[in-house]
mmCIF file of C-alpha atoms in Angstrom:
data_model
loop_
_atom_site.group_PDB
_atom_site.id
_atom_site.type_symbol
_atom_site.label_atom_id
_atom_site.label_comp_id
_atom_site.label_asym_id
_atom_site.label_seq_id
_atom_site.Cartn_x
_atom_site.Cartn_y
_atom_site.Cartn_z
ATOM 1 C CA MET A 198 0.000 0.000 0.000
ATOM 2 C CA SER A 199 2.871 2.284 0.800
ATOM 3 C CA SER A 200 4.364 1.658 -2.652
ATOM 4 C CA VAL A 201 1.096 2.670 -4.347
ATOM 5 C CA SER A 202 0.871 5.891 -2.346
ATOM 6 C CA SER A 203 4.481 6.734 -3.166
ATOM 7 C CA ILE A 204 3.830 6.270 -6.879
ATOM 8 C CA VAL A 205 0.748 8.508 -6.723
ATOM 9 C CA SER A 206 2.599 11.218 -4.803
ATOM 10 C CA ALA A 207 5.503 11.087 -7.274
ATOM 11 C CA ALA A 208 3.143 11.432 -10.220
ATOM 12 C CA SER A 209 1.319 14.366 -8.628
ATOM 13 C CA SER A 210 4.591 16.139 -7.869
ATOM 14 C CA ALA A 211 5.839 15.622 -11.445
ATOM 15 C CA ALA A 212 2.655 16.917 -13.079
ATOM 16 C CA PRO A 213 3.259 20.680 -12.504
ATOM 17 C CA SER A 214 6.731 20.434 -14.050
ATOM 18 C CA ALA A 215 5.382 19.112 -17.363
ATOM 19 C CA ALA A 216 5.790 21.408 -20.377
ATOM 20 C CA PRO A 217 2.687 23.504 -21.131
ATOM 21 C CA VAL A 218 0.651 22.417 -24.118
ATOM 22 C CA HIS A 219 0.387 25.125 -26.788
ATOM 23 C CA GLU A 220 -2.964 25.910 -28.271
ATOM 24 C CA GLN A 221 -3.429 24.604 -31.790
ATOM 25 C CA GLY A 222 -6.631 26.403 -32.746
ATOM 26 C CA GLY A 223 -4.949 28.915 -35.096
ATOM 27 C CA VAL A 224 -7.444 31.475 -36.352
ATOM 28 C CA ILE A 225 -10.135 30.058 -34.035
ATOM 29 C CA ASP A 226 -7.936 30.919 -31.050
ATOM 30 C CA GLY A 227 -7.565 34.463 -32.352
ATOM 31 C CA LEU A 228 -4.110 34.074 -33.904
ATOM 32 C CA ASN A 229 -3.232 36.319 -36.850
ATOM 33 C CA PRO A 230 -2.332 34.117 -39.865
ATOM 34 C CA SER A 231 -0.737 37.033 -41.706
ATOM 35 C CA LYS A 232 1.802 37.695 -38.960
ATOM 36 C CA TYR A 233 5.246 37.045 -40.410
ATOM 37 C CA ASP A 234 7.098 34.158 -38.798
ATOM 38 C CA PRO A 235 10.700 33.653 -40.021
ATOM 39 C CA SER A 236 10.551 29.974 -39.044
ATOM 40 C CA ASN A 237 7.372 29.412 -41.099
ATOM 41 C CA PRO A 238 7.093 32.067 -43.855
ATOM 42 C CA ILE A 239 4.961 29.931 -46.178
ATOM 43 C CA ILE A 240 1.641 30.979 -44.575
ATOM 44 C CA LEU A 241 2.164 34.680 -45.244
ATOM 45 C CA PHE A 242 3.536 33.896 -48.713
ATOM 46 C CA ILE A 243 0.348 31.995 -49.611
ATOM 47 C CA ILE A 244 -1.732 34.973 -48.449
ATOM 48 C CA GLN A 245 0.409 37.411 -50.453
ATOM 49 C CA ALA A 246 0.371 35.272 -53.608
ATOM 50 C CA SER A 247 -3.394 34.740 -53.357
ATOM 51 C CA LEU A 248 -4.006 38.466 -52.948
ATOM 52 C CA ILE A 249 -1.763 39.317 -55.911
ATOM 53 C CA ILE A 250 -3.423 36.728 -58.176
ATOM 54 C CA ILE A 251 -6.956 37.791 -57.201
ATOM 55 C CA VAL A 252 -6.249 41.497 -57.767
ATOM 56 C CA CYS A 253 -4.615 40.829 -61.150
ATOM 57 C CA HIS A 254 -7.533 38.658 -62.295
ATOM 58 C CA LEU A 255 -10.100 41.237 -61.193
ATOM 59 C CA LEU A 256 -8.249 43.959 -63.096
ATOM 60 C CA HIS A 257 -7.791 41.804 -66.184
ATOM 61 C CA TRP A 258 -11.527 41.125 -66.500
ATOM 62 C CA PRO A 259 -12.491 44.684 -67.598
ATOM 63 C CA LEU A 260 -9.211 45.232 -69.476
ATOM 64 C CA ALA A 261 -9.776 42.081 -71.540
ATOM 65 C CA MET A 262 -12.927 43.675 -72.954
ATOM 66 C CA ILE A 263 -10.773 46.316 -74.635
ATOM 67 C CA ARG A 264 -8.207 43.694 -75.748
ATOM 68 C CA GLN A 265 -5.425 44.688 -73.360
ATOM 69 C CA PRO A 266 -2.733 42.111 -72.473
ATOM 70 C CA ARG A 267 -2.762 40.539 -69.033
ATOM 71 C CA VAL A 268 0.577 42.155 -68.211
ATOM 72 C CA ILE A 269 -1.146 45.565 -68.152
ATOM 73 C CA ALA A 270 -3.423 44.325 -65.367
ATOM 74 C CA GLU A 271 -0.397 42.960 -63.504
ATOM 75 C CA VAL A 272 1.441 46.282 -63.683
ATOM 76 C CA ILE A 273 -1.647 48.174 -62.483
ATOM 77 C CA GLY A 274 -2.151 45.580 -59.736
ATOM 78 C CA GLY A 275 1.393 46.137 -58.513
ATOM 79 C CA ILE A 276 0.780 49.877 -58.355
ATOM 80 C CA ILE A 277 -2.467 49.364 -56.421
ATOM 81 C CA LEU A 278 -0.933 46.936 -53.904
ATOM 82 C CA GLY A 279 2.208 49.042 -53.576
ATOM 83 C CA PRO A 280 2.877 52.145 -51.492
ATOM 84 C CA SER A 281 1.193 54.471 -54.010
ATOM 85 C CA VAL A 282 -2.420 53.341 -53.361
ATOM 86 C CA LEU A 283 -3.240 50.716 -50.721
ATOM 87 C CA GLY A 284 0.117 51.244 -49.051
ATOM 88 C CA ARG A 285 -1.137 54.644 -47.897
ATOM 89 C CA ILE A 286 -3.688 52.897 -45.667
ATOM 90 C CA PRO A 287 -2.168 52.787 -42.154
ATOM 91 C CA GLY A 288 -1.049 49.278 -41.267
ATOM 92 C CA PHE A 289 -1.741 47.714 -44.689
ATOM 93 C CA GLN A 290 1.843 47.046 -45.709
ATOM 94 C CA ALA A 291 2.909 46.124 -42.188
ATOM 95 C CA ALA A 292 0.133 43.514 -42.033
ATOM 96 C CA LEU A 293 0.254 41.948 -45.522
ATOM 97 C CA PHE A 294 3.602 42.978 -46.985
ATOM 98 C CA PRO A 295 5.996 43.442 -44.039
ATOM 99 C CA GLU A 296 9.525 44.397 -44.944
ATOM 100 C CA ALA A 297 10.975 41.138 -43.598
ATOM 101 C CA SER A 298 8.853 39.057 -46.007
ATOM 102 C CA ILE A 299 9.774 40.966 -49.185
ATOM 103 C CA PRO A 300 13.044 39.029 -49.854
ATOM 104 C CA ASN A 301 11.126 35.727 -49.963
ATOM 105 C CA LEU A 302 8.552 37.222 -52.323
ATOM 106 C CA ASN A 303 11.303 38.650 -54.537
ATOM 107 C CA ASN A 304 13.115 35.308 -54.695
ATOM 108 C CA VAL A 305 9.998 33.481 -55.889
ATOM 109 C CA ALA A 306 9.215 36.273 -58.379
ATOM 110 C CA ASN A 307 12.757 36.218 -59.790
ATOM 111 C CA LEU A 308 12.649 32.426 -60.103
ATOM 112 C CA GLY A 309 9.380 32.650 -62.030
ATOM 113 C CA LEU A 310 10.848 35.366 -64.259
ATOM 114 C CA ILE A 311 13.922 33.249 -65.035
ATOM 115 C CA LEU A 312 11.797 30.226 -65.942
ATOM 116 C CA TYR A 313 9.507 32.356 -68.107
ATOM 117 C CA LEU A 314 12.402 33.906 -70.035
ATOM 118 C CA PHE A 315 13.887 30.425 -70.436
ATOM 119 C CA LEU A 316 10.653 29.278 -72.095
ATOM 120 C CA ILE A 317 10.732 32.357 -74.337
ATOM 121 C CA GLY A 318 14.265 31.429 -75.382
ATOM 122 C CA LEU A 319 13.143 27.897 -76.230
ATOM 123 C CA GLU A 320 10.458 29.254 -78.550
ATOM 124 C CA THR A 321 12.751 31.772 -80.289
ATOM 125 C CA ASP A 322 14.349 30.859 -83.609
ATOM 126 C CA VAL A 323 17.945 32.053 -83.262
ATOM 127 C CA ARG A 324 18.656 31.536 -86.971
ATOM 128 C CA PHE A 325 16.005 34.073 -87.912
ATOM 129 C CA LEU A 326 17.383 36.462 -85.294
ATOM 130 C CA VAL A 327 20.920 36.213 -86.706
ATOM 131 C CA SER A 328 19.761 36.632 -90.291
ATOM 132 C CA ASN A 329 17.937 39.874 -89.402
ATOM 133 C CA TRP A 330 20.541 41.400 -87.106
ATOM 134 C CA ARG A 331 20.863 44.568 -89.209
ATOM 135 C CA ILE A 332 17.153 45.359 -88.913
ATOM 136 C CA ALA A 333 17.159 44.483 -85.222
ATOM 137 C CA THR A 334 20.189 46.718 -84.605
ATOM 138 C CA SER A 335 18.617 49.689 -86.377
ATOM 139 C CA VAL A 336 15.375 49.224 -84.423
ATOM 140 C CA ALA A 337 17.308 48.945 -81.155
ATOM 141 C CA VAL A 338 19.351 52.098 -81.853
ATOM 142 C CA ALA A 339 16.259 54.088 -82.822
ATOM 143 C CA GLY A 340 14.318 52.753 -79.842
ATOM 144 C CA LEU A 341 17.126 53.717 -77.480
ATOM 145 C CA ALA A 342 18.444 56.990 -78.891
ATOM 146 C CA LEU A 343 15.189 58.950 -79.125
ATOM 147 C CA PRO A 344 13.858 58.159 -75.614
ATOM 148 C CA PHE A 345 17.355 58.655 -74.177
ATOM 149 C CA GLY A 346 17.538 62.137 -75.700
ATOM 150 C CA ILE A 347 14.082 62.992 -74.359
ATOM 151 C CA GLY A 348 15.096 61.720 -70.911
ATOM 152 C CA CYS A 349 18.252 63.837 -70.932
ATOM 153 C CA ALA A 350 16.210 66.908 -71.884
ATOM 154 C CA LEU A 351 13.799 66.220 -69.026
ATOM 155 C CA ALA A 352 16.719 65.708 -66.653
ATOM 156 C CA TYR A 353 18.108 69.149 -67.511
ATOM 157 C CA GLY A 354 14.891 70.906 -66.533
ATOM 158 C CA VAL A 355 14.207 68.806 -63.434
ATOM 159 C CA TYR A 356 17.782 69.073 -62.160
ATOM 160 C CA HIS A 357 17.988 72.842 -62.440
ATOM 161 C CA ALA A 358 14.518 73.239 -60.927
ATOM 162 C CA PHE A 359 15.042 71.111 -57.811
ATOM 163 C CA HIS A 360 18.781 70.687 -57.144
ATOM 164 C CA ASP A 361 18.778 73.578 -54.642
ATOM 165 C CA GLU A 362 15.873 72.180 -52.619
ATOM 166 C CA PRO A 363 16.734 71.716 -48.915
ATOM 167 C CA GLY A 364 17.197 68.129 -47.794
ATOM 168 C CA LEU A 365 18.296 66.797 -51.196
ATOM 169 C CA LYS A 366 21.741 65.288 -51.599
ATOM 170 C CA SER A 367 23.938 66.975 -54.168
ATOM 171 C CA ILE A 368 24.760 64.937 -57.273
ATOM 172 C CA GLU A 369 26.634 65.700 -60.455
ATOM 173 C CA PHE A 370 24.389 66.696 -63.350
ATOM 174 C CA SER A 371 26.066 64.249 -65.745
ATOM 175 C CA ILE A 372 25.275 61.288 -63.480
ATOM 176 C CA TYR A 373 21.718 62.466 -62.896
ATOM 177 C CA MET A 374 21.166 63.017 -66.619
ATOM 178 C CA LEU A 375 22.528 59.554 -67.434
ATOM 179 C CA PHE A 376 20.258 57.849 -64.903
ATOM 180 C CA ILE A 377 17.129 59.698 -66.070
ATOM 181 C CA GLY A 378 17.950 59.061 -69.716
ATOM 182 C CA ILE A 379 18.391 55.346 -69.061
ATOM 183 C CA ALA A 380 15.190 55.174 -67.010
ATOM 184 C CA VAL A 381 13.208 56.663 -69.895
ATOM 185 C CA ALA A 382 14.951 54.717 -72.672
ATOM 186 C CA ILE A 383 15.185 51.249 -71.145
ATOM 187 C CA THR A 384 12.769 48.560 -72.322
ATOM 188 C CA ALA A 385 11.127 46.266 -69.772
ATOM 189 C CA PHE A 386 12.102 43.048 -71.528
ATOM 190 C CA PRO A 387 9.819 40.677 -69.535
ATOM 191 C CA VAL A 388 6.842 42.959 -70.191
ATOM 192 C CA LEU A 389 7.721 43.047 -73.895
ATOM 193 C CA CYS A 390 7.838 39.234 -73.967
ATOM 194 C CA ARG A 391 4.436 38.969 -72.301
ATOM 195 C CA ILE A 392 2.855 41.386 -74.767
ATOM 196 C CA LEU A 393 4.325 39.603 -77.788
ATOM 197 C CA THR A 394 3.231 36.222 -76.418
ATOM 198 C CA GLU A 395 -0.359 37.249 -75.701
ATOM 199 C CA LEU A 396 -0.717 38.973 -79.070
ATOM 200 C CA LYS A 397 0.672 35.802 -80.743
ATOM 201 C CA LEU A 398 3.484 37.760 -82.401
ATOM 202 C CA LEU A 399 6.398 35.837 -80.935
ATOM 203 C CA ASP A 400 6.680 33.469 -83.907
ATOM 204 C CA THR A 401 6.383 36.203 -86.535
ATOM 205 C CA SER A 402 9.146 38.252 -88.136
ATOM 206 C CA VAL A 403 7.896 41.397 -86.406
ATOM 207 C CA GLY A 404 7.974 39.683 -83.024
ATOM 208 C CA ILE A 405 11.476 38.265 -83.500
ATOM 209 C CA VAL A 406 12.897 41.624 -84.591
ATOM 210 C CA THR A 407 11.168 43.391 -81.700
ATOM 211 C CA LEU A 408 12.400 40.775 -79.245
ATOM 212 C CA SER A 409 16.008 40.999 -80.433
ATOM 213 C CA ALA A 410 15.854 44.801 -80.373
ATOM 214 C CA GLY A 411 14.530 44.616 -76.815
ATOM 215 C CA VAL A 412 17.436 42.373 -75.801
ATOM 216 C CA ALA A 413 19.963 44.795 -77.307
ATOM 217 C CA ASN A 414 18.199 47.721 -75.654
ATOM 218 C CA ASP A 415 18.261 46.011 -72.275
ATOM 219 C CA VAL A 416 21.943 45.045 -72.521
ATOM 220 C CA VAL A 417 23.038 48.553 -73.553
ATOM 221 C CA GLY A 418 20.920 50.042 -70.775
ATOM 222 C CA LYS A 419 22.567 47.837 -68.154
ATOM 223 C CA PHE A 420 26.053 48.824 -69.370
ATOM 224 C CA LEU A 421 25.076 52.504 -69.209
ATOM 225 C CA ARG A 422 23.753 52.054 -65.680
ATOM 226 C CA LEU A 423 27.014 50.410 -64.637
ATOM 227 C CA ALA A 424 28.957 53.281 -66.207
ATOM 228 C CA ALA A 425 26.865 55.822 -64.306
ATOM 229 C CA LEU A 426 27.317 53.860 -61.073
ATOM 230 C CA PHE A 427 31.102 53.642 -61.473
ATOM 231 C CA GLN A 428 31.260 57.351 -62.261
ATOM 232 C CA HIS A 429 29.233 58.149 -59.151
ATOM 233 C CA VAL A 430 31.467 55.948 -56.972
ATOM 234 C CA ALA A 431 34.587 57.552 -58.442
ATOM 235 C CA LEU A 432 33.337 61.011 -57.481
ATOM 236 C CA LEU A 433 32.603 60.054 -53.865
#
């Protein structure tokens, strides 16, 4: 009898030291599913991806009636979900797009972009691109030179109108002009691919020439941006 009582007393004394059981009710227990958890970021990512897809589909529905590509709805959706529109609502970005979760979202987006451009490369006839390199080069030069000149002209007016404003860091006009010119002249190559794909122009001569001109435009723009960056670093 004494052994039974000792076992019971030992069990009762060990019970308070047991680890507390965590509640598993989730949303039912009042937990916020959109709260970012570095150890389990997939929940917030699913919410973010679902919101992005829903907004883009809702915007594409009216735009499809006027025969606009889906990429237009995606660009507008990014503006709406960004800091320009819904981001002005207090607490919106902190709740659904916290700063700590943006790297994960960017990694998935960049992976999708790489795979999409890989598929575009598989569908592109390189022989036709090489045989029409003169036309593609002339289109690329014309598509880069004119917007670059307009951007430089805009940079001249904007720089001399606002460079004396208090609180702005001083920067050389040549660097500022180069950055603005590139920003105006550069072609968003993924957007160009989406438009050509949805309009079924990717397999045509016009689509191939436009695609190759966009590649040349993008490459030249990146080299110009690197040149402007090195010049800025050299002047520091």
